[in-house]
PDB file of C-alpha atoms in Angstrom:
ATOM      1  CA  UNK S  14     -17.386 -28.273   1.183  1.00 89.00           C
ATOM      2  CA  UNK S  15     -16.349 -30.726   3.945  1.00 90.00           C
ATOM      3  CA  UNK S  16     -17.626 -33.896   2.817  1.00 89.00           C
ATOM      4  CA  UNK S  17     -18.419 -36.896   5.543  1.00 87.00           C
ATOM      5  CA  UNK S  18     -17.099 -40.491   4.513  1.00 83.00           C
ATOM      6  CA  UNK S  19     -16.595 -43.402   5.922  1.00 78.00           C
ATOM      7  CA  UNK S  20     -12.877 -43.169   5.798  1.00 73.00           C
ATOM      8  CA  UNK S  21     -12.349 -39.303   7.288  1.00 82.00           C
ATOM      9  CA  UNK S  22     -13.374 -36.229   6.645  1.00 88.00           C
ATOM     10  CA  UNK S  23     -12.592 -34.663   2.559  1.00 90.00           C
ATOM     11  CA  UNK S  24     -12.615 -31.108   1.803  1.00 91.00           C
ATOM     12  CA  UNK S  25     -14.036 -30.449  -1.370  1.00 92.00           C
ATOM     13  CA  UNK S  26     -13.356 -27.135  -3.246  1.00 91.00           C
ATOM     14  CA  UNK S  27     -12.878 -24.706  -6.604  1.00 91.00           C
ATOM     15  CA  UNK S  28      -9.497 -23.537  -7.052  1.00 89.00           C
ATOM     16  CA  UNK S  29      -8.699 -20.699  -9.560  1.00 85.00           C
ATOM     17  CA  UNK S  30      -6.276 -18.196  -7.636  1.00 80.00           C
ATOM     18  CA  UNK S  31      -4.295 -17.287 -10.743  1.00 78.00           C
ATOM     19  CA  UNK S  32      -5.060 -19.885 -12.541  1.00 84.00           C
ATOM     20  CA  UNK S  33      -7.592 -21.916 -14.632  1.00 88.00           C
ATOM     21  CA  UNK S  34     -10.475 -23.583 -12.016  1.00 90.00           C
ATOM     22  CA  UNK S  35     -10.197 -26.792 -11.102  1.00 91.00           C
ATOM     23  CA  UNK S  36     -11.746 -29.247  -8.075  1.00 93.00           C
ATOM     24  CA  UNK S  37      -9.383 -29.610  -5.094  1.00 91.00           C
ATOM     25  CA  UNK S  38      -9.465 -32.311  -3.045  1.00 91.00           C
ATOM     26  CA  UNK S  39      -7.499 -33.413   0.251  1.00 89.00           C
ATOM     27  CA  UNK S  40      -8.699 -35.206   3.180  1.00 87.00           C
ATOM     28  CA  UNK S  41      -8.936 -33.275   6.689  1.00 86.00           C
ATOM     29  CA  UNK S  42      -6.765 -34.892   8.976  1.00 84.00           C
ATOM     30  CA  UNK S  43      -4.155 -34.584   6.365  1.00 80.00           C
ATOM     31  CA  UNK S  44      -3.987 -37.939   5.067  1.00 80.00           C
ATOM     32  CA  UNK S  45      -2.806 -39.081   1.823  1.00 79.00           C
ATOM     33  CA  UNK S  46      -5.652 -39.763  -0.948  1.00 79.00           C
ATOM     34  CA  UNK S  47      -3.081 -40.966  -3.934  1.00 72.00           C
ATOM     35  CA  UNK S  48      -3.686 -44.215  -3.640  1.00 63.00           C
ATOM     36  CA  UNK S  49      -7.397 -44.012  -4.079  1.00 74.00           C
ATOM     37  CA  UNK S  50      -9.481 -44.036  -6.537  1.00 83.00           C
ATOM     38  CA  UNK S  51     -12.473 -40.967  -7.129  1.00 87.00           C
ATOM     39  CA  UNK S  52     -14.328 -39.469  -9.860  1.00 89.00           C
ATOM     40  CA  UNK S  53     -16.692 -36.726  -9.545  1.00 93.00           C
ATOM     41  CA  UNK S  54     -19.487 -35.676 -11.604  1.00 93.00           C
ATOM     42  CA  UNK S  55     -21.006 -32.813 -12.290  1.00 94.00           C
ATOM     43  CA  UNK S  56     -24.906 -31.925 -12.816  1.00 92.00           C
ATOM     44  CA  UNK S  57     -26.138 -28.880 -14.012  1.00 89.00           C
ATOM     45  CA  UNK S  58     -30.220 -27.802 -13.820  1.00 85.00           C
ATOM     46  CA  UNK S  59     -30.609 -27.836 -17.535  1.00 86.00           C
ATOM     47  CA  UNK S  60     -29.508 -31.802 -16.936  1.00 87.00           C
ATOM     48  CA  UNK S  61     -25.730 -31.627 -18.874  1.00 89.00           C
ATOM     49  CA  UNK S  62     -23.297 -33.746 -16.582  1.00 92.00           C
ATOM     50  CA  UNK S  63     -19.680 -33.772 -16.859  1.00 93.00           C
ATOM     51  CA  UNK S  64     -16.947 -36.535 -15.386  1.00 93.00           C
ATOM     52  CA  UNK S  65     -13.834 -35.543 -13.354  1.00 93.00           C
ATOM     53  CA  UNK S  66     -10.980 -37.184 -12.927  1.00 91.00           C
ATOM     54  CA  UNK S  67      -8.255 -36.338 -10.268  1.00 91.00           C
ATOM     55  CA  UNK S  68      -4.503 -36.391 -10.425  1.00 88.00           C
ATOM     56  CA  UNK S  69      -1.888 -36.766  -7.807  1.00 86.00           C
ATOM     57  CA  UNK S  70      -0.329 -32.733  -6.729  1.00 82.00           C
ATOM     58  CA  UNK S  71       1.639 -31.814  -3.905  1.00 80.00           C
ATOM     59  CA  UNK S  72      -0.524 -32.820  -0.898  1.00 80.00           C
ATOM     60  CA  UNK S  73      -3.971 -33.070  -2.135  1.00 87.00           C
ATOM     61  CA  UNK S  74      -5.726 -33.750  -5.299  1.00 90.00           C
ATOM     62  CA  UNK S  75      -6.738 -31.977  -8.767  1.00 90.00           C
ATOM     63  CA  UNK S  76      -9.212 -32.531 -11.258  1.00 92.00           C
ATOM     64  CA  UNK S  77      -7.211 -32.664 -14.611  1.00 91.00           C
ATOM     65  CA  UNK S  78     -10.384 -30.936 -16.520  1.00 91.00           C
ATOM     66  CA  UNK S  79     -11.109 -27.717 -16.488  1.00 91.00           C
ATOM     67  CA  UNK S  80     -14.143 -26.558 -14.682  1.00 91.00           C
ATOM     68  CA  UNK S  81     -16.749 -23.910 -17.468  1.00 89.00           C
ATOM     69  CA  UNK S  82     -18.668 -21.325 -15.878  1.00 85.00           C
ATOM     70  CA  UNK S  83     -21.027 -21.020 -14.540  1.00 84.00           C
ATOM     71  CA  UNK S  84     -19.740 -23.175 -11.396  1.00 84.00           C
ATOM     72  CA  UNK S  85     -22.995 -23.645 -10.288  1.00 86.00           C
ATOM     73  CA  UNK S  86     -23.875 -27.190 -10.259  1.00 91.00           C
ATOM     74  CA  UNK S  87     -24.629 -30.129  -8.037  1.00 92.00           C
ATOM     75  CA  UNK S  88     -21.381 -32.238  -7.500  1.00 92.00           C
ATOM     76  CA  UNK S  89     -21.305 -35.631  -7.167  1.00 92.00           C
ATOM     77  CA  UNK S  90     -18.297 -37.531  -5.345  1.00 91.00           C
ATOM     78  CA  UNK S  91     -17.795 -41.473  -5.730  1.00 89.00           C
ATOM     79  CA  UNK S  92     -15.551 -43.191  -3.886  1.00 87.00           C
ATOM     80  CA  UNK S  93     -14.366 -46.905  -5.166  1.00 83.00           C
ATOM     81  CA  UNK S  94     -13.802 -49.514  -3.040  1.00 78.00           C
ATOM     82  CA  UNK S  95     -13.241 -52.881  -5.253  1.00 75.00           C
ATOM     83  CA  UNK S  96     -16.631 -53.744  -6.629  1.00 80.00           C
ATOM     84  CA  UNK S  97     -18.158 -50.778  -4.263  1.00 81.00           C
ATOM     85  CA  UNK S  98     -18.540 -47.147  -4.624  1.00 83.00           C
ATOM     86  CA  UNK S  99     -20.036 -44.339  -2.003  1.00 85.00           C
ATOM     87  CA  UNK S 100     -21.505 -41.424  -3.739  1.00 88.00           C
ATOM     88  CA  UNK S 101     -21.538 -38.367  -1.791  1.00 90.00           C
ATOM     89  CA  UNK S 102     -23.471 -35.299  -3.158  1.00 91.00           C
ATOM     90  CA  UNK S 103     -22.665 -31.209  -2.933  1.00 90.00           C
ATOM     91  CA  UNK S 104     -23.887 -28.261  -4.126  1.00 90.00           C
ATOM     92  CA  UNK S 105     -21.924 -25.112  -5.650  1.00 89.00           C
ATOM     93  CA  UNK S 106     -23.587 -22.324  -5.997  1.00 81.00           C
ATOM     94  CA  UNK S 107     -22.365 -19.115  -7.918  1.00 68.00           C
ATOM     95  CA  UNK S 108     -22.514 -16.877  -5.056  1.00 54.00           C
ATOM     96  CA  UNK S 109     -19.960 -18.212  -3.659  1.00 47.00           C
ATOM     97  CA  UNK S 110     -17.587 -18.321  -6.736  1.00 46.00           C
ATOM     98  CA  UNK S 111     -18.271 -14.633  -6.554  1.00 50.00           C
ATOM     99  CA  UNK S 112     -17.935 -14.441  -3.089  1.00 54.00           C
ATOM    100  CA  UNK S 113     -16.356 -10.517  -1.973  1.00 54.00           C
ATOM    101  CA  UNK S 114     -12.910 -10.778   0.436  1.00 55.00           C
ATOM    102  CA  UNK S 115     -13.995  -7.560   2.708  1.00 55.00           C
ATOM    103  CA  UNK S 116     -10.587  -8.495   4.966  1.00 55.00           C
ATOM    104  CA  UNK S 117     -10.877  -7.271   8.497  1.00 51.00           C
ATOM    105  CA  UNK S 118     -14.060  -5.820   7.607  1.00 52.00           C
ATOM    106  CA  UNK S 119     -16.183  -8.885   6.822  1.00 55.00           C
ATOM    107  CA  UNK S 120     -18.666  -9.029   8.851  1.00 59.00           C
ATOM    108  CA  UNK S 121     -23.011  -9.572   8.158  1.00 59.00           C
ATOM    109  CA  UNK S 122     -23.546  -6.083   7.661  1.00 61.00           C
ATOM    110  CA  UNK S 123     -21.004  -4.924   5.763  1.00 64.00           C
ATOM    111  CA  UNK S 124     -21.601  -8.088   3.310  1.00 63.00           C
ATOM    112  CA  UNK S 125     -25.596  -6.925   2.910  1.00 65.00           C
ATOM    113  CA  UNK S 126     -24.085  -3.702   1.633  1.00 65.00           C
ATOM    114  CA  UNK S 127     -21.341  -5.377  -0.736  1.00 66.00           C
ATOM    115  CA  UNK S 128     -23.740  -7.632  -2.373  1.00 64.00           C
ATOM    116  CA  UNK S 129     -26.487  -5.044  -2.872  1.00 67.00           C
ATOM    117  CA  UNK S 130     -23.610  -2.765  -4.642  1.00 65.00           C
ATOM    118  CA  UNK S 131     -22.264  -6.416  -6.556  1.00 63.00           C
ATOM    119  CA  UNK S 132     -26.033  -6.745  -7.576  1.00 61.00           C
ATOM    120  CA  UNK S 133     -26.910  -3.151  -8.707  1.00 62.00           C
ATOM    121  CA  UNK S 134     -23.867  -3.101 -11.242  1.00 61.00           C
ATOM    122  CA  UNK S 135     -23.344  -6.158 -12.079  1.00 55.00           C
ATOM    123  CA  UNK S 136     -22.364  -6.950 -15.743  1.00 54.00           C
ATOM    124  CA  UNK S 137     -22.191  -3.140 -16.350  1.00 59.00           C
ATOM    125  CA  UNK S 138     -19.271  -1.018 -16.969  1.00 63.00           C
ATOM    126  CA  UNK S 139     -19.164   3.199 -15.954  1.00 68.00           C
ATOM    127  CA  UNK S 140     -18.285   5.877 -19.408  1.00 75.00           C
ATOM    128  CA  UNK S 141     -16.096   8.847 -18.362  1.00 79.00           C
ATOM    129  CA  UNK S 142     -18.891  10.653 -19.319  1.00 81.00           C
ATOM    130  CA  UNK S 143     -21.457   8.586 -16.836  1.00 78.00           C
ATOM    131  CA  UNK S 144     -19.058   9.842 -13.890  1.00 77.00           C
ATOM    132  CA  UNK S 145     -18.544  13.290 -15.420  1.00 80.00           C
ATOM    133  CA  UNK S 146     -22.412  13.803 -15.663  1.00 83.00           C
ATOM    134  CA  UNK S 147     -22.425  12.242 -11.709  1.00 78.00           C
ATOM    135  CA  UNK S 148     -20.204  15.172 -10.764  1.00 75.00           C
ATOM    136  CA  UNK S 149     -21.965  17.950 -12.692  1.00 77.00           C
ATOM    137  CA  UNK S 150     -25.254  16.620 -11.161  1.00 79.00           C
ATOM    138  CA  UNK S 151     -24.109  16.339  -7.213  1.00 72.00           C
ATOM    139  CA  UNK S 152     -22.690  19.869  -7.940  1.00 70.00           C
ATOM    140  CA  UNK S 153     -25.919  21.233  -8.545  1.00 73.00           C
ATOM    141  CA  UNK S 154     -26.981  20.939  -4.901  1.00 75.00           C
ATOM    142  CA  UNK S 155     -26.965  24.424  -3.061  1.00 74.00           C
ATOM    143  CA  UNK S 156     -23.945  24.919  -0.800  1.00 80.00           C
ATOM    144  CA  UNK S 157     -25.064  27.097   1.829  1.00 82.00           C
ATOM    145  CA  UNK S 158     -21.342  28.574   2.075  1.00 81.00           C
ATOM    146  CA  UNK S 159     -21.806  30.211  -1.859  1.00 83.00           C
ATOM    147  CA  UNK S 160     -24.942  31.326  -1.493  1.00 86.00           C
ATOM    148  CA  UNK S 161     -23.999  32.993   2.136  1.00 87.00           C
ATOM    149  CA  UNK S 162     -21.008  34.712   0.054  1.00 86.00           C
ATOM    150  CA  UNK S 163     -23.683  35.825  -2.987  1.00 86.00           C
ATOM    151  CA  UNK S 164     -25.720  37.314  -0.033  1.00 89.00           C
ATOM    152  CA  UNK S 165     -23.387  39.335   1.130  1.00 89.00           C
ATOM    153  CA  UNK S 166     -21.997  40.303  -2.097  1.00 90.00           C
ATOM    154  CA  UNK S 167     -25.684  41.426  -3.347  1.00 88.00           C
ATOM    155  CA  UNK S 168     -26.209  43.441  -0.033  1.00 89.00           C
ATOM    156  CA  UNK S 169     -22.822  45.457  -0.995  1.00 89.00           C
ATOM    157  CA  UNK S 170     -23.529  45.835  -5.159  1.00 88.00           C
ATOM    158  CA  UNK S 171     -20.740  43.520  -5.742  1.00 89.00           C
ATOM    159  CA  UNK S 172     -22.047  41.093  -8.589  1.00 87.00           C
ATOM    160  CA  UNK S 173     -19.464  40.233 -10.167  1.00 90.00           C
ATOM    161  CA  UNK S 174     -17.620  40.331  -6.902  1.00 90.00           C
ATOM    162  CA  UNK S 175     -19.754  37.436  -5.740  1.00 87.00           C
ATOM    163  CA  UNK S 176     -19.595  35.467  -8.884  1.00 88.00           C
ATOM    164  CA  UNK S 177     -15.397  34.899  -9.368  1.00 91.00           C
ATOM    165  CA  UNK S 178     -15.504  34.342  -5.147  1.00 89.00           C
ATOM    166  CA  UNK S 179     -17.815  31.847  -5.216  1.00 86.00           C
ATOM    167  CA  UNK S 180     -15.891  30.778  -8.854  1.00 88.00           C
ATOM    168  CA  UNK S 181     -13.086  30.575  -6.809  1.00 90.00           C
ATOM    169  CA  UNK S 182     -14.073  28.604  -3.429  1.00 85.00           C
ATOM    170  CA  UNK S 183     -15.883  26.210  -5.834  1.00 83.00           C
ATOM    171  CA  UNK S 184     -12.176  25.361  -7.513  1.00 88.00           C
ATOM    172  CA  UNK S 185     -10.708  25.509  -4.127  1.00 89.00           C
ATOM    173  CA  UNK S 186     -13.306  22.989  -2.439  1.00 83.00           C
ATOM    174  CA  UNK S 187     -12.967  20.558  -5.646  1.00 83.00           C
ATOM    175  CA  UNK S 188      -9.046  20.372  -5.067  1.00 90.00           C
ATOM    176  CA  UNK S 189      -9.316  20.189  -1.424  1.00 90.00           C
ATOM    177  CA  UNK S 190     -11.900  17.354  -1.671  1.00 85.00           C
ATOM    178  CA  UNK S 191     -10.488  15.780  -4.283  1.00 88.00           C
ATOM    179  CA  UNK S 192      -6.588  15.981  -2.690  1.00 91.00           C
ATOM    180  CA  UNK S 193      -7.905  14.543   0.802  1.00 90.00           C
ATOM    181  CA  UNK S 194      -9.963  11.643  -0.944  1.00 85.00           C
ATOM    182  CA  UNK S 195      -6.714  10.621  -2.525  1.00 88.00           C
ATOM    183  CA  UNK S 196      -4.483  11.147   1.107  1.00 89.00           C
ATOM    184  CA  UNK S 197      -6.775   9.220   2.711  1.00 83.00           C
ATOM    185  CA  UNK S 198      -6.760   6.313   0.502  1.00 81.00           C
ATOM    186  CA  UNK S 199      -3.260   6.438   0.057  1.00 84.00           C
ATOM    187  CA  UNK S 200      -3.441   6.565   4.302  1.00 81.00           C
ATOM    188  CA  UNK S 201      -5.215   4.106   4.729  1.00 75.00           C
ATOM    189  CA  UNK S 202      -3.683   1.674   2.415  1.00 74.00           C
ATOM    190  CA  UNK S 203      -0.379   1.936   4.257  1.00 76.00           C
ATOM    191  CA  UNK S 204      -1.499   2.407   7.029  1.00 74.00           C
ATOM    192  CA  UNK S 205      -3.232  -0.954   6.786  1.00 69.00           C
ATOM    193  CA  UNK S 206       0.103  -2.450   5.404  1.00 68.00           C
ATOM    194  CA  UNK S 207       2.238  -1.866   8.393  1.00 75.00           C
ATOM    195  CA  UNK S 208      -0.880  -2.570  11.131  1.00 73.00           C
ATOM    196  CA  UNK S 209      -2.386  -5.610  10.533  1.00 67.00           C
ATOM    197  CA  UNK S 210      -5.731  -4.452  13.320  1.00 70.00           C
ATOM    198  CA  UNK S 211      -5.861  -0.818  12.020  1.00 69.00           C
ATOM    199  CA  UNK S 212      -8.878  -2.231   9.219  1.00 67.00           C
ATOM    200  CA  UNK S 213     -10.560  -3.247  12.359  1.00 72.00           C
ATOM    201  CA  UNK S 214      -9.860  -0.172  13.953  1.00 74.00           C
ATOM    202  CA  UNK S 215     -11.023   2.237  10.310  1.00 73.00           C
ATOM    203  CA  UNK S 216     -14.119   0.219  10.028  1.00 73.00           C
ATOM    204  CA  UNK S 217     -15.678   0.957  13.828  1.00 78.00           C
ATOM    205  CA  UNK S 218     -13.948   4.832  13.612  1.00 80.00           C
ATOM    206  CA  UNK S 219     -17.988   5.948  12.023  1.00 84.00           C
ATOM    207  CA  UNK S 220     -19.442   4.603  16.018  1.00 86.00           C
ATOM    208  CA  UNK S 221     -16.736   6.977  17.409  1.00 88.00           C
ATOM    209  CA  UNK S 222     -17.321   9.580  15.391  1.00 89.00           C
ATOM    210  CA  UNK S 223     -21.461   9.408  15.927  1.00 92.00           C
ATOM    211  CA  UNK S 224     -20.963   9.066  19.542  1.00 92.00           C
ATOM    212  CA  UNK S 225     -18.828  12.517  19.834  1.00 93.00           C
ATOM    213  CA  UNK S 226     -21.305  14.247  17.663  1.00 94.00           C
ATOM    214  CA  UNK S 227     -24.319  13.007  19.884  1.00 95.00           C
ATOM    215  CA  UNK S 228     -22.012  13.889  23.273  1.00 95.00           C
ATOM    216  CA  UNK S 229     -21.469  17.617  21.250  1.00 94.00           C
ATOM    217  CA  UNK S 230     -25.116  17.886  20.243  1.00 93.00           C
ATOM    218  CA  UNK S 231     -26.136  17.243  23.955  1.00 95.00           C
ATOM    219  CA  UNK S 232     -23.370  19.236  25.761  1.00 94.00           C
ATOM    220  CA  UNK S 233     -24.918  22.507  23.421  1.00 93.00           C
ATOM    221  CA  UNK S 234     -28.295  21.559  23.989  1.00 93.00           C
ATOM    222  CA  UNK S 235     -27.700  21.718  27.218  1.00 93.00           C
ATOM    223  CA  UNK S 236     -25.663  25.458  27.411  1.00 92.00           C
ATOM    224  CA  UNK S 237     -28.587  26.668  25.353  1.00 91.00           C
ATOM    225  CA  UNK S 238     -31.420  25.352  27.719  1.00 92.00           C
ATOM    226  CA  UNK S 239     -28.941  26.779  30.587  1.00 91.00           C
ATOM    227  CA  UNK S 240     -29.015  30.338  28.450  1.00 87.00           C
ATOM    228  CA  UNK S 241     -33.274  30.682  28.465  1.00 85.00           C
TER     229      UNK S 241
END
């Protein structure tokens, strides 16, 4: 949170990258704030409050306490002046503790979809038999490819025939799936290493790819309307 005072512009935040959360605070234009004297207090809804004071780091200051979870709380600032102090209120909300990083790909839409997924499994964890059952179950859609092969092999009295061939491009289809899931990860993740725009570049590649197929649907609508 950038915070207004009278004195400058102070930017307000939660740091916990790696290690325990605390308040950060450091002033905009880059001033120094160790020789001045805040406190900040926080107020939760069920009315608990909690006093912060700040020491002296490289650059900025740190709240020596800890901050508990859930870090969603209205935080109060106060500034003292001699005999004065300026109180200056913010609010944290959880959301954006939890915020998602979607890199290159942040954008509105994307986000709607993140948080919906964040939402739906939240404070849930996936058995190997949960994703196991998931396979078994999106396996029992028809693929027109086996049941072309069974077709034929009925039509020529080949039963069994038709059974270990459609055995056998069931195997082959979970490998190949399974093996170019894996390259394409591994792809993309070095890939996106070594070109810092190719994220950008992955995450507008489904427009492309729509935009052919429409341009491929017309050009054979069009030869078959030429055919009548």
């Amino acid at each position: 949170h950038v915070i207004a005072t009278g004195a400058g512009d102070l930017v307000l935040s939660v740091f916990e990258d790696g290690v325990p959360p605390r308040f950060r605070l450091h002033a905009a234009d880059g001033a120094s704030l160790h020789d001045r004297e805040i406190t900040l207090i926080t107020e939760r809804a069920d009315g608990a409050r909690q006093c912060f004071a700040f020491a002296a780091h490289d650059g900025h200051l740190e709240s020596i306490e800890e901050i508990p979870e859930p870090h969603a709380f209205k935080a109060i600032l106060q500034l003292h002046h001699g005999n004065a102090t300026d109180s200056h209120e913010v609010l944290f909300a959880e959301h954006d503790h939890d915020r998602l990083d979607l890199g290159e790909t942040d954008d509105a839409h994307a986000r709607a979809h993140a948080q919906d997924i964040q939402q739906r499994f939240a404070g849930r964890s996936i058995t190997t038999g949960q994703i196991v059952m998931f396979g078994l179950t999106g396996g029992l859609i028809p693929c027109p490819s086996a049941i072309t092969i069974l077709l034929l092999c009925l039509q020529l009295k080949q039963i069994s025939l038709g059974i270990a061939l459609v055995l056998c491009f069931s195997i082959g289809l979970g490998i190949t799936m399974v093996s170019a899931g894996v390259i394409a990860a591994l792809g993309m993740k070095h890939l996106s290493g070594r070109m810092p725009g190719f994220g950008r570049f992955a995450s507008n590649a489904p427009y492309a790819s729509s935009a052919l197929i429409i341009l491929v649907g017309l050009y054979t609508g069009y030869q078959g309307f030429a055919a009548l």
